XYZ file of C-alpha atoms in Angstrom:
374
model
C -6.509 -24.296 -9.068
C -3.029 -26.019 -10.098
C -4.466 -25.695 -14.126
C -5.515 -21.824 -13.690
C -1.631 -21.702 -11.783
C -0.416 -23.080 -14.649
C -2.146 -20.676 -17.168
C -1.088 -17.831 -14.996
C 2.397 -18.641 -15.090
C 2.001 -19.009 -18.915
C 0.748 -15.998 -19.390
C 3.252 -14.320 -17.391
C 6.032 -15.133 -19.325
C 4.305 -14.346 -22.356
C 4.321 -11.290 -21.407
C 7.770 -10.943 -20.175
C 9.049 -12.474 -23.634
C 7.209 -10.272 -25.507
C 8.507 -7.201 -27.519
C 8.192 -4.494 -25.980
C 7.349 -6.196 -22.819
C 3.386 -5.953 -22.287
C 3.594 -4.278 -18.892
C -0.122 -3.859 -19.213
C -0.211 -7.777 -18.874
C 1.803 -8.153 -15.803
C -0.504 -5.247 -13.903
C -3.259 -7.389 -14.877
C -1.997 -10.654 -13.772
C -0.125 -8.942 -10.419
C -3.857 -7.504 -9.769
C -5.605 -10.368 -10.263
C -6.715 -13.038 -7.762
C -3.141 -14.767 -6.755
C -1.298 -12.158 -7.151
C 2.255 -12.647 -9.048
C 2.210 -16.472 -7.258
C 6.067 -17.145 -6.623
C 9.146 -14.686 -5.548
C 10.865 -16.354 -8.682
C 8.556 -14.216 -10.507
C 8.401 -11.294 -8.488
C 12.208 -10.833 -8.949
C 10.745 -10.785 -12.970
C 7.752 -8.685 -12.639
C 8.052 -6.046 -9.969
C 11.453 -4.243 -11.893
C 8.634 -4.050 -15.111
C 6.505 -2.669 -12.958
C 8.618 -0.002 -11.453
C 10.615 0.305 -14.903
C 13.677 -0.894 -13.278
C 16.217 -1.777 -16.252
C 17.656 -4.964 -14.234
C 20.865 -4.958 -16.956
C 22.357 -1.744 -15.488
C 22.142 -2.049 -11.915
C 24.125 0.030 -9.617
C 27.123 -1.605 -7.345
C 26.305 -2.380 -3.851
C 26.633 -0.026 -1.156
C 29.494 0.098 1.075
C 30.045 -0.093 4.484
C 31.617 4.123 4.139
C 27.628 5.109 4.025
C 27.308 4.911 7.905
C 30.293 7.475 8.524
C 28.617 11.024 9.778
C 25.627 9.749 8.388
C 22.494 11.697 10.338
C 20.413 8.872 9.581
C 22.440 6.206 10.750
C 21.837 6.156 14.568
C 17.739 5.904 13.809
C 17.930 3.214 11.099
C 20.400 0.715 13.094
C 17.273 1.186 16.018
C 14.886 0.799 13.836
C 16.448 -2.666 11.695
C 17.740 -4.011 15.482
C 13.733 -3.902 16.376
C 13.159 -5.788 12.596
C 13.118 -9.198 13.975
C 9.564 -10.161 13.696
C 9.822 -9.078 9.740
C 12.435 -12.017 9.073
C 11.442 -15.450 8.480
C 11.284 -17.422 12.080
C 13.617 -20.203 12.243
C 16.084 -17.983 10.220
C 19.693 -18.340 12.115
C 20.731 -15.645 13.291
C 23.366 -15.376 11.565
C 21.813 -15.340 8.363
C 19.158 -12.759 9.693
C 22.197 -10.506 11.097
C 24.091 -10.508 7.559
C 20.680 -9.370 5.967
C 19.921 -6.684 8.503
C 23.619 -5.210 7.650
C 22.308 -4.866 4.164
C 18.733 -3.666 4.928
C 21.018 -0.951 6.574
C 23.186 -0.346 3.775
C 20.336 -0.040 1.051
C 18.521 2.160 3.212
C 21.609 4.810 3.649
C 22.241 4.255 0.012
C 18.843 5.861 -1.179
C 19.129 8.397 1.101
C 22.727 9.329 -0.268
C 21.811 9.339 -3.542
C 18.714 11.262 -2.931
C 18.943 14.267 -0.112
C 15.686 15.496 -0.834
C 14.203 12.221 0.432
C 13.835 11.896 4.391
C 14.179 9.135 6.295
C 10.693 7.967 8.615
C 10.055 5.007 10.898
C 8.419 2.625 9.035
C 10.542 2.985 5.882
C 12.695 0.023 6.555
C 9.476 -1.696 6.964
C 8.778 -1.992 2.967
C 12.705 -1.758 2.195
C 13.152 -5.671 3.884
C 9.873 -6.901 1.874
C 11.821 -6.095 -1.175
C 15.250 -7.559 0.297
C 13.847 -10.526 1.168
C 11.792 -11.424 -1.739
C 14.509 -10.007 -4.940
C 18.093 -9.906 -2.731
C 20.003 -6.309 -1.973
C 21.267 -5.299 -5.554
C 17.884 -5.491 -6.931
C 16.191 -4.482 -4.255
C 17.950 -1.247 -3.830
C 17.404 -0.374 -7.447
C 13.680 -0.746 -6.889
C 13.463 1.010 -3.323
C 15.324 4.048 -4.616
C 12.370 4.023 -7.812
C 9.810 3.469 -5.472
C 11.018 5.779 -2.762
C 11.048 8.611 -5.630
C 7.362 7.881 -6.640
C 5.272 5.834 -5.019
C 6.480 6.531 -1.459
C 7.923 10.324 -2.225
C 5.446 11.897 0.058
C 6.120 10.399 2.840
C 9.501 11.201 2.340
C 8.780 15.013 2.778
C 10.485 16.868 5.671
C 7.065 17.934 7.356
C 3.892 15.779 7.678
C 1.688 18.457 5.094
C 0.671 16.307 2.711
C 0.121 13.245 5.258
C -2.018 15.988 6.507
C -3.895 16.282 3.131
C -3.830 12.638 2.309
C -5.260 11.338 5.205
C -8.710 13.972 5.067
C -9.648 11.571 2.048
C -10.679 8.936 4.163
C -13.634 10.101 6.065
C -15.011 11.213 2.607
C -14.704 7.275 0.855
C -16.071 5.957 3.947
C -19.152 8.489 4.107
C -19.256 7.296 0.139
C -19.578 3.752 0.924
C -21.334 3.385 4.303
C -22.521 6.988 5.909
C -22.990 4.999 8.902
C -19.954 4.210 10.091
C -18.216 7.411 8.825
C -20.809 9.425 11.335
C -20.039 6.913 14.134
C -16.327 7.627 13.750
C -17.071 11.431 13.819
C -18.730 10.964 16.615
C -16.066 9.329 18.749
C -13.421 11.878 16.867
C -11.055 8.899 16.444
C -9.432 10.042 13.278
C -7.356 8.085 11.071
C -3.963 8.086 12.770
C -5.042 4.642 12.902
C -4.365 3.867 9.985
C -0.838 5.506 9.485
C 1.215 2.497 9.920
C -0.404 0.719 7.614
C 0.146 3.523 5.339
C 3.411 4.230 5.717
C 4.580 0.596 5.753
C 2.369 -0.768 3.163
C 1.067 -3.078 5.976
C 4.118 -4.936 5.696
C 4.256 -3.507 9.665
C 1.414 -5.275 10.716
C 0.992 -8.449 9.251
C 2.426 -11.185 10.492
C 2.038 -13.211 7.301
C 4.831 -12.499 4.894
C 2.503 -13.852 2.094
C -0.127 -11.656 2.829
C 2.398 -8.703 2.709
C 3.729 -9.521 -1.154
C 0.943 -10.260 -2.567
C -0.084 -6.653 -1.119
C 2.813 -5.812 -2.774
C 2.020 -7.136 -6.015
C -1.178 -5.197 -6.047
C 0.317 -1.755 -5.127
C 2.655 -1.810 -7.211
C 0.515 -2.788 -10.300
C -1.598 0.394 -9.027
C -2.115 4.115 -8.806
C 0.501 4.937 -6.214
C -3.057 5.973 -3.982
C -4.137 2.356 -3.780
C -2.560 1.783 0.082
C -5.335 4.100 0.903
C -8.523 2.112 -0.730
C -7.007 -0.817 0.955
C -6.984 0.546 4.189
C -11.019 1.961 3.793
C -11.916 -1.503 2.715
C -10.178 -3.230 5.770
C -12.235 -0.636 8.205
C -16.039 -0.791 6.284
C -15.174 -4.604 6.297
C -15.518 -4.492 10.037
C -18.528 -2.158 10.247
C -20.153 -4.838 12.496
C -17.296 -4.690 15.278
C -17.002 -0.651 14.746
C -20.896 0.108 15.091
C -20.574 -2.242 18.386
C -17.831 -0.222 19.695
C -17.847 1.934 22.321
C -18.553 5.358 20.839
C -15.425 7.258 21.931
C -12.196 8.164 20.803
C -9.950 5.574 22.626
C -12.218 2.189 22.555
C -12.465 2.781 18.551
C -8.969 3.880 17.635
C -7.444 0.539 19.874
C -9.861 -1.784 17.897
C -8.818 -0.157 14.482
C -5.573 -0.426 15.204
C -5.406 -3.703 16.048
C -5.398 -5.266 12.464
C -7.190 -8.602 11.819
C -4.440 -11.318 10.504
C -7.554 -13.452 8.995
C -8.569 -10.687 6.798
C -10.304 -12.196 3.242
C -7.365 -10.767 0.926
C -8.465 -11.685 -2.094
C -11.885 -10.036 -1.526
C -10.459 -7.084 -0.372
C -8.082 -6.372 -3.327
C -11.229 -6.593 -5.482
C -13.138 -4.293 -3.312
C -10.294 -2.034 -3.117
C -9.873 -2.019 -6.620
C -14.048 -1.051 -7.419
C -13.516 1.535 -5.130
C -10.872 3.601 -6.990
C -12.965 3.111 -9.929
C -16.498 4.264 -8.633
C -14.941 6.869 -6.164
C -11.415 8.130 -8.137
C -8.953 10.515 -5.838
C -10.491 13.298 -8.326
C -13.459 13.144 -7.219
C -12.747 13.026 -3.729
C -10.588 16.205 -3.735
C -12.525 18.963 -3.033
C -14.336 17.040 -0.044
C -10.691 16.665 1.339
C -9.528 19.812 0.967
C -12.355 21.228 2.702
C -11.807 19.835 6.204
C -9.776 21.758 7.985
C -6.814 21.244 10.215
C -8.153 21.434 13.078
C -10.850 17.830 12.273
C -7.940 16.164 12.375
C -5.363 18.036 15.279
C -5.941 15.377 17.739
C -4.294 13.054 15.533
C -1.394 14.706 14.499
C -0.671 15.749 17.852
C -0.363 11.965 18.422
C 1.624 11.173 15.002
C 4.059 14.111 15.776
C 5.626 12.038 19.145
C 5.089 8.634 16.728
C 6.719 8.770 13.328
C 6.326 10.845 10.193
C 5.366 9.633 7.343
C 3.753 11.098 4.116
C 1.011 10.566 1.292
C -1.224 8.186 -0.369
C -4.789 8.631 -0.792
C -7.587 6.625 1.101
C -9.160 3.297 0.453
C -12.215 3.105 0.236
C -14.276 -0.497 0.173
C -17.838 -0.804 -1.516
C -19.172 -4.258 0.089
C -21.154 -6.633 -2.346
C -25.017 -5.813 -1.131
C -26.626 -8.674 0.478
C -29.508 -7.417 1.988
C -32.274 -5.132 0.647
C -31.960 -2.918 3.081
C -27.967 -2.501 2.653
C -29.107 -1.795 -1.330
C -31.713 0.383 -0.220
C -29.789 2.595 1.790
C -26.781 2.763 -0.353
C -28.689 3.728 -3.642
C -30.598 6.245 -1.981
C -27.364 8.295 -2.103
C -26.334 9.910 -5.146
C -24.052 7.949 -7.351
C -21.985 8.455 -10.353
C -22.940 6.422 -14.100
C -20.149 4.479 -13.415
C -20.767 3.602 -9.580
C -24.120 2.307 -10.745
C -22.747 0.287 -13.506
C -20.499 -1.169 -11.375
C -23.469 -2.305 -8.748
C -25.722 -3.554 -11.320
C -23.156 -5.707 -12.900
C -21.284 -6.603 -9.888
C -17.376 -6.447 -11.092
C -14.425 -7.236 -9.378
C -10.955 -5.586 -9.747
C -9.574 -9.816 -10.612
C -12.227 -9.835 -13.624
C -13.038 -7.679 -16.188
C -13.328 -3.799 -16.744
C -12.627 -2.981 -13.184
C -9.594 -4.374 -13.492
C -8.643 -3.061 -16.698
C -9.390 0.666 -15.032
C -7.542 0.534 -12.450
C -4.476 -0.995 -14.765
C -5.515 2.430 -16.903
C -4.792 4.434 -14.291
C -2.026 3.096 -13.266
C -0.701 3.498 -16.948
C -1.596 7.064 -17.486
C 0.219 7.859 -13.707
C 3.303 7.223 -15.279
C 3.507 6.531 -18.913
C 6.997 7.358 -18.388
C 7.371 3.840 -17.059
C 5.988 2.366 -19.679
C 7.783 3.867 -22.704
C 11.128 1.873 -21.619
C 11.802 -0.802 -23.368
C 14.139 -3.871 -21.615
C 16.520 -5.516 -23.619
């Protein structure tokens, strides 16, 4: 492990010293199994990613941000409740000063951007990046990511949450019909899944390293990816969903309750096959075909909750152990490149699944990558 570390590292900063900067590198390397490995290189890699020019960052907020400030009021309740998302055994006065500037970054992007609107949640993902790259940095790369990645949920109504989340029924039915007709059948939804969403699970797990190296992968991604991870977490516990009660309440409490033990590593490289057999594209019409009124019961619930916006669906194609499991799942139309996949078995850390997914993430935003860093 310590000698493919070392290569790792080697190859990171290869890539980093390189001219232009081969940002198709780091995606690769913050995809693959690992991750981006240390915070010392996250504060590195994740600007690259986000095509954050770290030479020409902008001053730090001040304190004049909170004055009339609509937001304010909602953001101070929300950071005051932000204790479980700081390291324990921080002092508190340490944890204090960085909740004052979780604040301050937070009212900063909104200043700077009125179109954006504030959700619960949002401060969520804005410590992750305070923590792990300090508040100068980090508000340069929230306001980038708050502007892409995150826009939609940024929107003043829930519409396109609305939209997003009818993609996930349609992976799941995809990858395992079975459990998609169970959850029709108790009409649980996917409200479930908003925080996870929303937060990029940094809401939910309690293990801070679990929640970069989520980050690393999202933001090496298609700006969709939250949702493939969140398909891959649910078909992962098909066994405990098929042994559910069948009704609306038993199933949404034991999706929402979010394993902490979860197999990370496998997951990202589910996650990642998934966007590549089943891309958003192909997903869309499904989506757009179920109607408001599949998914009212959750929205009534989301509406007294939070409200976010966007990202697609995950969607998680288990390896097939059993005959059976291959039998069933081949019966069902595929595409070429589904079948492909099956027969030769890739993983997003290794080969051509990861090098589609980096594709797609390229062609999203070749904007990004035609910056070059001094």
């Amino acid at each position: 492990f310590d000698a493919r570390k070392k290569k790792k590292v080697a190859e990171i900063y290869q890539a980093l010293s390189s001219d232009p900067i081969d940002v198709a590198t780091l995606r690769r390397m913050a995809i693959s199994e690992g991750g981006l490995l240390t915070d010392e290189i996250r504060c590195k890699v994740w600007p690259k990613l986000l095509s954050v020019n770290t030479e020409d960052l902008p001053p730090l907020p001040g304190k004049e941000l909170r004055e009339d400030n609509k937001d304010y009021q909602q953001v101070l309740l929300d950071v005051r409740r932000s204790l479980r998302r700081f390291p324990p055994g921080m002092p508190d006065d340490q944890r204090e000063g960085l909740q004052e500037e979780l604040i301050d970054i937070i009212l900063h992007v909104l200043k700077r951007n009125p179109q954006l609107h504030y959700y619960q949640g949002y401060h969520d993902i804005v410590v992750t990046f305070l923590l792990v790259v300090g508040d100068r940095l980090a508000t340069a790369l929230v306001e980038k990511l708050s502007t892409h990645h995150l826009r939609d949920f940024m929107d003043p109504t829930m519409d396109n949450t609305k939209h997003i989340l009818n993609y996930l029924m349609p992976i799941i039915d995809q990858v395992n019909p079975k459990v998609h007709d169970f959850m029709q059948s108790a009409e649980v939804g996917t409200i479930f899944a908003l925080s996870w969403l929303i937060t990029w699970f940094g809401h939910v797990l309690s293990d801070f390293r679990h929640v970069v190296r989520l980050y690393d992968f999202f933001l090496a991604c298609h700006p969709l990816m939250p949702i493939y991870f969140a398909a891959v977490i649910v078909l992962y516990r098909e066994r405990e969903v098929l042994d559910c009660e069948c009704d609306m309440a038993s199933v949404h409490h034991l999706l929402s309750q979010i394993p902490q033990d979860l197999p990370y590593e496998t997951l990202i490289s589910r996650a990642g096959d998934l966007f590549v057999q089943f891309p958003p594209s192909e997903l869309a019409r499904e989506a757009a075909q179920r109607t408001a009124a599949s998914t009212f019961k959750d929205f009534e619930l989301a509406s007294v909750q939070q409200r976010p916006d966007t990202v697609l669906r995950q969607r998680y194609r288990q390896r097939l152990h059993t005959e059976d499991r291959t039998d069933s799942i081949l019966a069902k139309p595929r595409t070429n490149r589904f079948v492909k996949l099956a027969v030769m078995g890739l993983t997003v850390a290794l080969g051509a699944a990861a090098l589609a997914v980096v594709k797609s993430a390229l062609e999203w935003a070749p904007k990004f990558e035609l910056q070059i860093f001094p």
